Amino acid sequence: MTWLMQTISGVRVSGNDVAYANYLRRLPLKPKGAKVQLFTGGDANLQSLNYAVVDMPLLSNAEQCADVCMRLRAEYLYQAGQYGRICFQSVNGKKLGYGGGASRKNFERYLRNLYGMASTFSLSREMATRRLADMQPGDVFVYPARQGHQYGHAVMVVDVAVNKDGKKAFLLAQGNTPAREIHVVRNFNNPFQSPWFILDEDADKLLLSVFRFNATELRHF
């Protein structure tokens, strides 16, 4: 994400896992102006939400919003050789651990199976709540289906910085339905056409692009 990191100046916040934060900050991006592609081929709708496209091929047509958050976490642990830490919950509360070692084929098979057994509901349930003031790269805003929302949604915090005014700014990446490439979310309210969101640590609710989250819906693995 080199050229995205240059869009804001400030002190980076790495949190409790510096290696994980660095991994997310270095996600490869397609060239500026790239369009988000569907897994099934062709341009995705809602291109206006896309600020930059992560250069990471999707694994299945089931790789949607919660799946992308699990994918990025799992990819970091896999590349770090920490295979025993790759574990998520199914919607039934069952732990789904990875046991395929260094085999990329086994790893991708595990993820495809995981996508069919996990969701925003299970992701929200298994993760611990984080205060907005303590936001770190790798945190996830997630809500399951709820009143007024037939479907849940999840977005991952992929970078955090403290700007010159002493306020935290953060970048978000997401997938969506139908399955589409992972992309950095555009901030429509930023007057400088930047993807960075400025954090209001005292907010009860946050409008992140077109999605509304409660402050209590920031979570971490």
XYZ file of N, CA and C in Angstrom:
663
model
N 0.829 -1.206 0.000
C 0.000 0.000 0.000
C 0.860 1.251 0.000
N 2.007 1.186 -0.636
C 2.974 2.277 -0.535
C 2.380 3.615 -0.916
N 1.713 3.690 -2.066
C 1.231 5.008 -2.483
C 0.068 5.487 -1.628
N -0.658 4.576 -0.970
C -1.708 5.004 -0.053
C -1.112 5.569 1.227
N -0.010 4.983 1.689
C 0.628 5.473 2.910
C 1.110 6.906 2.735
N 1.366 7.306 1.503
C 1.856 8.657 1.243
C 0.738 9.692 1.224
N -0.524 9.227 1.332
C -1.639 10.166 1.263
C -1.942 10.829 2.604
N -1.195 10.464 3.652
C -1.361 11.138 4.937
C -0.028 11.146 5.662
N 0.253 12.232 6.368
C 1.464 12.289 7.180
C 1.052 12.145 8.633
N 1.877 11.483 9.401
C 1.573 11.277 10.807
C 2.368 10.110 11.352
N 2.209 9.871 12.634
C 2.907 8.787 13.317
C 2.052 7.538 13.235
N 2.629 6.454 12.697
C 1.876 5.219 12.551
C 1.656 4.542 13.903
N 0.464 3.950 14.066
C 0.111 3.178 15.255
C 0.166 1.707 14.867
N 1.051 0.957 15.498
C 1.192 -0.456 15.155
C 0.483 -1.380 16.131
N 0.204 -0.901 17.344
C -0.551 -1.700 18.292
C 0.251 -2.854 18.878
N -0.444 -3.937 19.208
C 0.152 -5.049 19.934
C 0.926 -6.013 19.047
N 0.720 -5.948 17.739
C 1.375 -6.882 16.818
C 1.961 -6.087 15.663
N 3.210 -5.685 15.816
C 3.863 -4.837 14.822
C 3.963 -5.539 13.482
N 4.285 -6.830 13.497
C 4.437 -7.581 12.245
C 3.118 -7.646 11.486
N 2.034 -7.826 12.190
C 0.708 -7.875 11.560
C 0.358 -6.516 10.957
N 0.614 -5.446 11.710
C 0.349 -4.097 11.203
C 1.169 -3.827 9.947
N 2.423 -4.230 9.959
C 3.272 -4.013 8.789
C 2.793 -4.826 7.591
N 2.326 -6.038 7.834
C 1.793 -6.860 6.748
C 0.609 -6.153 6.076
N -0.319 -5.641 6.881
C -1.496 -4.978 6.323
C -1.120 -3.701 5.581
N -0.145 -2.977 6.095
C 0.282 -1.739 5.435
C 0.976 -1.998 4.112
N 1.454 -3.201 3.923
C 2.198 -3.529 2.709
C 1.401 -4.413 1.750
N 0.104 -4.484 1.939
C -0.705 -5.237 0.990
C -0.482 -4.682 -0.418
N -0.279 -5.534 -1.393
C -0.033 -5.044 -2.758
C -1.303 -4.450 -3.365
N -1.144 -3.356 -4.085
C -2.279 -2.694 -4.721
C -2.138 -2.738 -6.235
N -3.264 -2.809 -6.903
C -3.280 -2.665 -8.355
C -3.023 -1.190 -8.698
N -2.694 -0.873 -9.946
C -2.425 0.523 -10.317
C -3.617 1.441 -10.006
N -3.326 2.705 -9.763
C -4.374 3.693 -9.498
C -5.419 3.652 -10.607
N -6.672 3.742 -10.192
C -7.764 3.747 -11.155
C -8.305 2.375 -11.490
N -7.697 1.315 -10.949
C -8.175 -0.044 -11.232
C -9.599 -0.207 -10.711
N -10.417 -0.939 -11.443
C -11.789 -1.206 -11.034
C -11.873 -2.529 -10.279
N -12.799 -2.592 -9.344
C -13.050 -3.810 -8.589
C -13.740 -4.818 -9.495
N -13.181 -6.025 -9.562
C -13.742 -7.072 -10.397
C -14.498 -8.090 -9.555
N -15.585 -8.619 -10.115
C -16.325 -9.692 -9.469
C -15.578 -11.005 -9.626
N -15.801 -11.932 -8.703
C -15.201 -13.260 -8.832
C -15.664 -13.924 -10.125
N -16.913 -13.687 -10.490
C -17.480 -14.306 -11.688
C -17.077 -13.588 -12.966
N -16.330 -12.470 -12.839
C -15.872 -11.724 -13.997
C -16.651 -10.446 -14.211
N -16.006 -9.437 -14.752
C -16.651 -8.160 -15.025
C -16.543 -7.205 -13.858
N -16.903 -5.946 -14.121
C -16.824 -4.903 -13.103
C -17.926 -5.071 -12.062
N -17.554 -4.892 -10.794
C -18.541 -4.890 -9.722
C -19.351 -3.600 -9.774
N -20.542 -3.630 -9.197
C -21.304 -2.395 -9.049
C -20.745 -1.599 -7.859
N -21.240 -0.407 -7.666
C -20.807 0.463 -6.568
C -19.302 0.751 -6.614
N -18.777 1.002 -7.821
C -17.355 1.320 -7.954
C -16.977 2.589 -7.193
N -17.948 3.431 -6.904
C -17.655 4.675 -6.198
C -17.146 4.425 -4.779
N -17.412 3.235 -4.229
C -16.914 2.912 -2.892
C -15.429 2.577 -2.897
N -14.875 2.329 -4.065
C -13.507 1.841 -4.205
C -12.506 2.986 -4.366
N -11.500 3.000 -3.486
C -10.414 3.962 -3.643
C -9.178 3.302 -4.232
N -8.943 2.045 -3.879
C -7.808 1.289 -4.403
C -8.134 -0.191 -4.294
N -7.612 -0.984 -5.233
C -7.903 -2.417 -5.281
C -6.684 -3.205 -4.812
N -6.902 -4.100 -3.856
C -5.827 -4.962 -3.362
C -5.552 -6.047 -4.400
N -4.291 -6.242 -4.717
C -3.895 -7.209 -5.746
C -3.767 -8.602 -5.122
N -4.920 -9.224 -4.881
C -4.976 -10.542 -4.247
C -6.161 -11.298 -4.842
N -5.934 -12.313 -5.668
C -7.034 -13.024 -6.313
C -7.983 -13.664 -5.298
N -9.261 -13.581 -5.563
C -10.248 -14.237 -4.703
C -10.151 -15.748 -4.869
N -10.593 -16.461 -3.837
C -10.506 -17.917 -3.845
C -11.829 -18.591 -4.199
N -12.938 -17.879 -4.009
C -14.235 -18.487 -4.318
C -15.302 -17.410 -4.403
N -16.459 -17.801 -4.923
C -17.585 -16.881 -5.033
C -18.243 -16.632 -3.681
N -17.757 -17.317 -2.649
C -18.289 -17.120 -1.300
C -17.411 -16.189 -0.470
N -16.337 -15.651 -1.063
C -15.431 -14.780 -0.318
C -15.999 -13.370 -0.282
N -16.762 -13.096 0.760
C -17.478 -11.831 0.862
C -16.930 -11.025 2.036
N -17.741 -10.222 2.707
C -17.163 -9.235 3.628
C -16.467 -9.851 4.845
N -17.166 -10.712 5.595
C -16.539 -11.340 6.759
C -15.399 -12.245 6.329
N -15.574 -12.913 5.190
C -14.556 -13.834 4.683
C -13.260 -13.098 4.365
N -13.366 -11.900 3.824
C -12.175 -11.101 3.515
C -11.406 -10.780 4.789
N -12.098 -10.453 5.866
C -11.423 -10.149 7.134
C -10.681 -11.377 7.655
N -11.331 -12.533 7.569
C -10.670 -13.771 7.987
C -9.518 -14.108 7.046
N -9.705 -13.867 5.767
C -8.654 -14.155 4.775
C -7.384 -13.363 5.078
N -7.525 -12.064 5.324
C -6.352 -11.228 5.567
C -5.634 -11.651 6.843
N -6.398 -11.978 7.872
C -5.786 -12.460 9.117
C -5.063 -13.785 8.871
N -5.733 -14.690 8.178
C -5.159 -16.004 7.920
C -3.930 -15.915 7.023
N -3.965 -15.050 6.015
C -2.823 -14.901 5.114
C -1.585 -14.433 5.872
N -1.775 -13.519 6.796
C -0.638 -13.053 7.596
C -0.042 -14.202 8.398
N -0.887 -14.955 9.099
C -0.399 -16.048 9.932
C 0.241 -17.144 9.087
N -0.343 -17.407 7.918
C 0.214 -18.427 7.030
C 1.604 -18.013 6.547
N 1.735 -16.770 6.102
C 3.019 -16.302 5.596
C 4.072 -16.222 6.700
N 3.606 -16.045 7.950
C 4.523 -16.005 9.089
C 4.857 -17.405 9.596
N 4.257 -18.433 8.994
C 4.499 -19.803 9.424
C 3.821 -20.159 10.738
N 2.853 -19.350 11.160
C 2.148 -19.582 12.424
C 0.847 -20.347 12.153
N 0.988 -21.530 11.592
C -0.172 -22.280 11.124
C -1.125 -22.651 12.260
N -0.585 -22.934 13.430
C -1.416 -23.340 14.557
C -2.307 -22.241 15.092
N -2.031 -20.985 14.715
C -2.861 -19.867 15.183
C -4.004 -19.554 14.210
N -4.051 -20.247 13.090
C -5.124 -20.009 12.120
C -6.344 -20.794 12.565
N -7.301 -20.099 13.131
C -8.494 -20.743 13.678
C -9.622 -19.730 13.767
N -10.791 -20.110 13.297
C -11.977 -19.253 13.353
C -13.167 -20.102 13.790
N -14.275 -19.451 14.063
C -15.472 -20.154 14.498
C -16.479 -20.279 13.369
N -17.217 -21.374 13.374
C -18.356 -21.525 12.471
C -19.567 -20.832 13.088
N -20.644 -20.736 12.326
C -21.862 -20.112 12.848
C -22.447 -20.924 13.999
N -22.060 -22.198 14.105
C -22.526 -23.054 15.194
C -21.605 -23.012 16.406
N -20.566 -22.192 16.351
C -19.654 -22.048 17.469
C -18.514 -23.046 17.483
N -18.400 -23.869 16.455
C -17.325 -24.853 16.382
C -16.028 -24.183 15.942
N -14.912 -24.547 16.587
C -13.614 -24.014 16.188
C -13.127 -24.729 14.924
N -12.739 -23.943 13.944
C -12.285 -24.483 12.663
C -10.807 -24.140 12.493
N -9.958 -25.008 12.996
C -8.525 -24.775 12.941
C -7.913 -25.302 11.658
N -6.831 -24.688 11.255
C -6.106 -25.117 10.058
C -5.031 -26.116 10.446
N -4.929 -27.208 9.716
C -3.931 -28.224 10.030
C -3.143 -28.688 8.830
N -3.085 -27.855 7.792
C -2.466 -28.287 6.540
C -1.035 -27.864 6.326
N -0.410 -27.290 7.343
C 0.997 -26.939 7.228
C 1.296 -25.910 6.146
N 2.453 -26.061 5.503
C 2.938 -25.061 4.546
C 2.334 -25.197 3.157
N 1.519 -26.203 2.936
C 0.938 -26.419 1.612
C -0.047 -25.310 1.261
N 0.247 -24.576 0.184
C -0.670 -23.521 -0.253
C -2.002 -24.111 -0.695
N -1.947 -25.263 -1.324
C -3.170 -25.918 -1.769
C -4.054 -26.261 -0.581
N -3.476 -26.793 0.479
C -4.250 -27.111 1.677
C -4.809 -25.851 2.324
N -4.003 -24.805 2.349
C -4.432 -23.544 2.970
C -5.628 -22.957 2.235
N -5.563 -22.909 0.922
C -6.671 -22.337 0.159
C -7.918 -23.213 0.252
N -7.745 -24.534 0.331
C -8.891 -25.415 0.516
C -9.559 -25.146 1.867
N -8.739 -24.948 2.897
C -9.260 -24.616 4.230
C -10.094 -23.341 4.186
N -9.576 -22.303 3.523
C -10.302 -21.034 3.467
C -11.619 -21.182 2.716
N -11.623 -21.897 1.607
C -12.869 -22.078 0.857
C -13.914 -22.809 1.699
N -13.485 -23.785 2.468
C -14.418 -24.480 3.356
C -14.908 -23.554 4.464
N -13.989 -22.738 4.995
C -14.333 -21.804 6.065
C -15.410 -20.828 5.616
N -15.294 -20.336 4.396
C -16.246 -19.341 3.913
C -17.687 -19.855 3.954
N -17.872 -21.143 3.760
C -19.211 -21.701 3.773
C -19.749 -21.973 5.162
N -18.897 -21.805 6.189
C -19.293 -22.170 7.548
C -19.249 -21.007 8.531
N -18.727 -19.864 8.097
C -18.611 -18.690 8.963
C -19.346 -17.515 8.328
N -19.538 -16.455 9.096
C -20.322 -15.305 8.615
C -20.040 -14.101 9.501
N -20.714 -12.985 9.214
C -20.596 -11.827 10.101
C -21.079 -12.173 11.508
N -22.056 -13.076 11.608
C -22.568 -13.481 12.924
C -21.477 -14.167 13.734
N -20.813 -15.165 13.128
C -19.783 -15.894 13.866
C -18.564 -15.025 14.117
N -18.217 -14.170 13.151
C -17.060 -13.293 13.321
C -17.294 -12.312 14.460
N -18.487 -11.733 14.512
C -18.814 -10.793 15.576
C -18.775 -11.471 16.938
N -19.270 -12.700 16.987
C -19.343 -13.416 18.260
C -17.968 -13.823 18.777
N -17.057 -14.232 17.886
C -15.779 -14.759 18.355
C -14.759 -13.680 18.693
N -14.956 -12.458 18.212
C -13.968 -11.404 18.431
C -14.299 -10.597 19.681
N -13.262 -10.066 20.319
C -13.436 -9.253 21.523
C -13.624 -7.791 21.143
N -14.383 -7.076 21.952
C -14.650 -5.654 21.705
C -13.399 -4.818 22.003
N -13.177 -3.812 21.168
C -12.065 -2.876 21.373
C -12.631 -1.455 21.464
N -12.140 -0.668 22.405
C -12.550 0.737 22.478
C -12.036 1.488 21.257
N -12.824 2.438 20.782
C -12.392 3.226 19.635
C -11.036 3.876 19.886
N -10.818 4.360 21.091
C -9.566 5.057 21.415
C -8.354 4.136 21.300
N -8.586 2.824 21.340
C -7.484 1.858 21.295
C -7.364 1.181 19.935
N -7.974 1.734 18.913
C -7.982 1.122 17.577
C -6.575 0.789 17.086
N -6.446 -0.392 16.450
C -5.178 -0.853 15.911
C -5.394 -1.446 14.521
N -4.355 -1.493 13.688
C -4.467 -2.218 12.422
C -4.835 -3.678 12.687
N -5.727 -4.205 11.873
C -6.200 -5.570 12.059
C -7.511 -5.652 12.804
N -7.951 -4.550 13.423
C -9.272 -4.528 14.051
C -10.343 -4.592 12.963
N -11.535 -4.977 13.368
C -12.637 -5.151 12.417
C -13.895 -4.481 12.954
N -14.519 -3.660 12.132
C -15.885 -3.217 12.418
C -16.810 -4.273 11.827
N -17.677 -4.861 12.665
C -18.528 -5.941 12.174
C -19.867 -5.942 12.908
N -20.922 -6.122 12.145
C -22.238 -6.359 12.746
C -22.928 -7.462 11.956
N -23.658 -8.341 12.653
C -24.466 -9.347 11.967
C -25.770 -8.725 11.496
N -26.580 -9.498 10.806
C -27.905 -9.007 10.403
C -28.643 -8.508 11.641
N -29.316 -7.387 11.511
C -30.010 -6.794 12.648
C -31.213 -6.023 12.140
N -31.986 -5.469 13.040
C -33.190 -4.751 12.643
C -32.841 -3.620 11.676
N -33.491 -3.625 10.531
C -33.237 -2.625 9.504
C -32.130 -3.007 8.546
N -31.437 -4.109 8.838
C -30.357 -4.592 7.970
C -30.526 -6.094 7.768
N -30.939 -6.476 6.577
C -31.151 -7.899 6.297
C -29.851 -8.682 6.355
N -28.768 -8.013 6.008
C -27.459 -8.663 6.003
C -26.497 -7.904 6.916
N -25.509 -8.620 7.437
C -24.467 -7.974 8.216
C -23.384 -7.420 7.305
N -22.404 -6.781 7.914
C -21.274 -6.285 7.132
C -20.042 -6.222 8.029
N -18.866 -6.302 7.397
C -17.602 -6.229 8.120
C -16.581 -5.503 7.257
N -15.786 -4.642 7.878
C -14.680 -3.952 7.221
C -13.475 -4.030 8.143
N -12.283 -4.152 7.554
C -11.065 -4.281 8.363
C -10.266 -2.991 8.375
N -9.765 -2.633 9.543
C -8.839 -1.506 9.694
C -7.459 -1.984 9.245
N -6.922 -1.396 8.177
C -5.633 -1.854 7.647
C -4.493 -0.875 7.899
N -4.786 0.293 8.436
C -3.725 1.212 8.837
C -4.310 2.230 9.800
N -3.489 2.679 10.729
C -3.879 3.708 11.703
C -2.703 4.660 11.868
N -3.003 5.944 11.905
C -1.965 6.953 12.113
C -2.518 8.058 13.004
N -1.630 8.760 13.669
C -2.011 9.952 14.430
C -1.539 11.147 13.620
N -2.481 12.019 13.205
C -2.129 13.124 12.321
C -1.552 14.307 13.111
N -1.253 15.369 12.393
C -0.586 16.518 13.012
C -1.449 17.206 14.058
N -2.775 16.967 14.020
C -3.687 17.550 15.002
C -3.880 16.646 16.211
N -3.156 15.516 16.230
C -3.259 14.605 17.356
C -4.452 13.672 17.284
N -5.117 13.631 16.127
C -6.277 12.751 15.973
C -5.894 11.511 15.192
N -6.564 10.412 15.520
C -6.301 9.178 14.800
C -7.017 9.184 13.454
N -6.310 8.704 12.450
C -6.882 8.506 11.125
C -6.689 7.032 10.773
N -7.620 6.476 9.997
C -7.524 5.047 9.703
C -8.030 4.739 8.303
N -7.485 3.649 7.743
C -7.892 3.129 6.442
C -8.699 1.856 6.635
N -9.665 1.636 5.745
C -10.507 0.445 5.795
C -10.413 -0.316 4.481
N -10.444 -1.640 4.579
C -10.549 -2.493 3.394
C -11.732 -3.427 3.584
N -12.344 -3.811 2.482
C -13.529 -4.655 2.573
C -13.684 -5.536 1.342
N -14.519 -6.547 1.502
C -15.113 -7.292 0.403
C -16.599 -7.013 0.452
N -17.349 -7.631 -0.447
C -18.784 -7.375 -0.431
C -19.501 -8.487 -1.172
N -20.811 -8.346 -1.265
C -21.656 -9.336 -1.932
C -22.245 -8.727 -3.198
N -22.194 -9.422 -4.356
C -21.528 -10.703 -4.589
C -20.021 -10.571 -4.487
N -19.324 -11.700 -4.398
C -17.884 -11.703 -4.139
C -17.142 -10.837 -5.146
N -16.280 -9.977 -4.626
C -15.509 -9.039 -5.457
C -14.141 -8.829 -4.836
N -13.248 -8.249 -5.590
C -11.895 -8.034 -5.100
C -11.887 -7.161 -3.841
N -10.933 -7.457 -2.977
C -10.742 -6.649 -1.776
C -10.337 -5.239 -2.204
N -10.920 -4.246 -1.560
C -10.603 -2.870 -1.951
C -10.593 -1.943 -0.745
N -9.814 -0.881 -0.848
C -9.753 0.160 0.172
C -10.957 1.066 -0.012
N -11.640 1.347 1.077
C -12.911 2.070 1.040
C -12.678 3.572 0.898
N -13.452 4.194 0.045
C -13.385 5.645 -0.147
C -14.144 6.358 0.975
N -13.615 7.467 1.434
C -14.284 8.304 2.426
C -14.933 9.483 1.711
N -16.241 9.434 1.545
C -16.940 10.479 0.799
C -16.937 11.816 1.521
N -16.716 11.804 2.835
C -16.779 13.042 3.611
C -15.438 13.742 3.747
N -14.383 13.149 3.184
C -13.071 13.783 3.270
C -12.938 14.819 2.154
N -12.786 16.087 2.489
C -12.757 17.138 1.460
C -11.539 17.062 0.538
N -10.525 16.314 0.949
C -9.314 16.205 0.140
C -9.316 14.928 -0.696
N -10.487 14.290 -0.815
C -10.628 13.079 -1.613
C -9.618 12.014 -1.185
N -9.454 11.885 0.099
C -8.548 10.911 0.687
C -9.366 9.742 1.229
N -8.783 8.539 1.268
C -9.506 7.403 1.839
C -9.431 7.354 3.362
N -8.691 8.258 3.976
C -8.520 8.215 5.426
C -9.763 8.744 6.138
N -10.159 8.031 7.179
C -11.247 8.461 8.062
C -10.637 9.026 9.334
N -11.185 10.124 9.835
C -10.725 10.708 11.088
C -11.607 10.167 12.209
N -10.988 9.622 13.239
C -11.713 8.943 14.303
C -12.226 9.917 15.351
N -13.516 9.832 15.629
C -14.115 10.519 16.775
C -14.212 9.486 17.891
N -13.294 9.554 18.847
C -13.215 8.531 19.884
C -14.421 8.524 20.805
N -15.192 9.601 20.811
C -16.360 9.691 21.693
C -17.669 9.385 20.976
N -17.597 9.014 19.716
C -18.810 8.771 18.935
C -19.525 7.513 19.409
N -20.845 7.547 19.339
C -21.649 6.349 19.601
C -21.867 5.550 18.323
N -21.924 6.274 17.197
C -22.131 5.641 15.899
C -21.159 6.248 14.900
N -20.765 5.453 13.908
C -19.832 5.924 12.892
C -20.393 5.622 11.514
N -20.338 6.613 10.634
C -20.685 6.428 9.231
C -19.382 6.236 8.476
N -19.153 5.024 8.022
C -17.922 4.668 7.325
C -18.277 4.358 5.889
N -18.046 5.320 5.025
C -18.525 5.263 3.644
C -20.049 5.265 3.693
N -20.711 4.181 3.281
C -22.169 4.140 3.314
C -22.673 3.196 4.403
N -21.774 2.726 5.262
C -22.158 1.756 6.283
C -22.127 2.406 7.664
N -23.150 2.117 8.469
C -23.236 2.671 9.815
C -22.907 1.582 10.840
N -21.958 1.890 11.707
C -21.563 0.970 12.760
C -21.749 1.641 14.118
N -22.067 0.841 15.122
C -22.042 1.321 16.497
C -20.599 1.295 16.992
N -20.287 2.181 17.924
C -18.929 2.212 18.462
C -18.560 0.876 19.093
N -19.541 0.164 19.631
C -19.297 -1.125 20.280
C -19.040 -2.242 19.276
N -19.098 -1.937 17.979
C -18.907 -2.970 16.967
C -17.479 -3.003 16.399
N -16.550 -2.299 17.065
C -15.137 -2.441 16.738
C -14.600 -3.624 17.539
N -14.018 -4.591 16.846
C -13.561 -5.809 17.498
C -12.149 -6.185 17.041
N -11.563 -7.138 17.773
C -10.219 -7.583 17.404
C -10.091 -9.084 17.638
N -9.164 -9.699 16.880
C -8.908 -11.128 17.010
C -8.133 -11.400 18.299
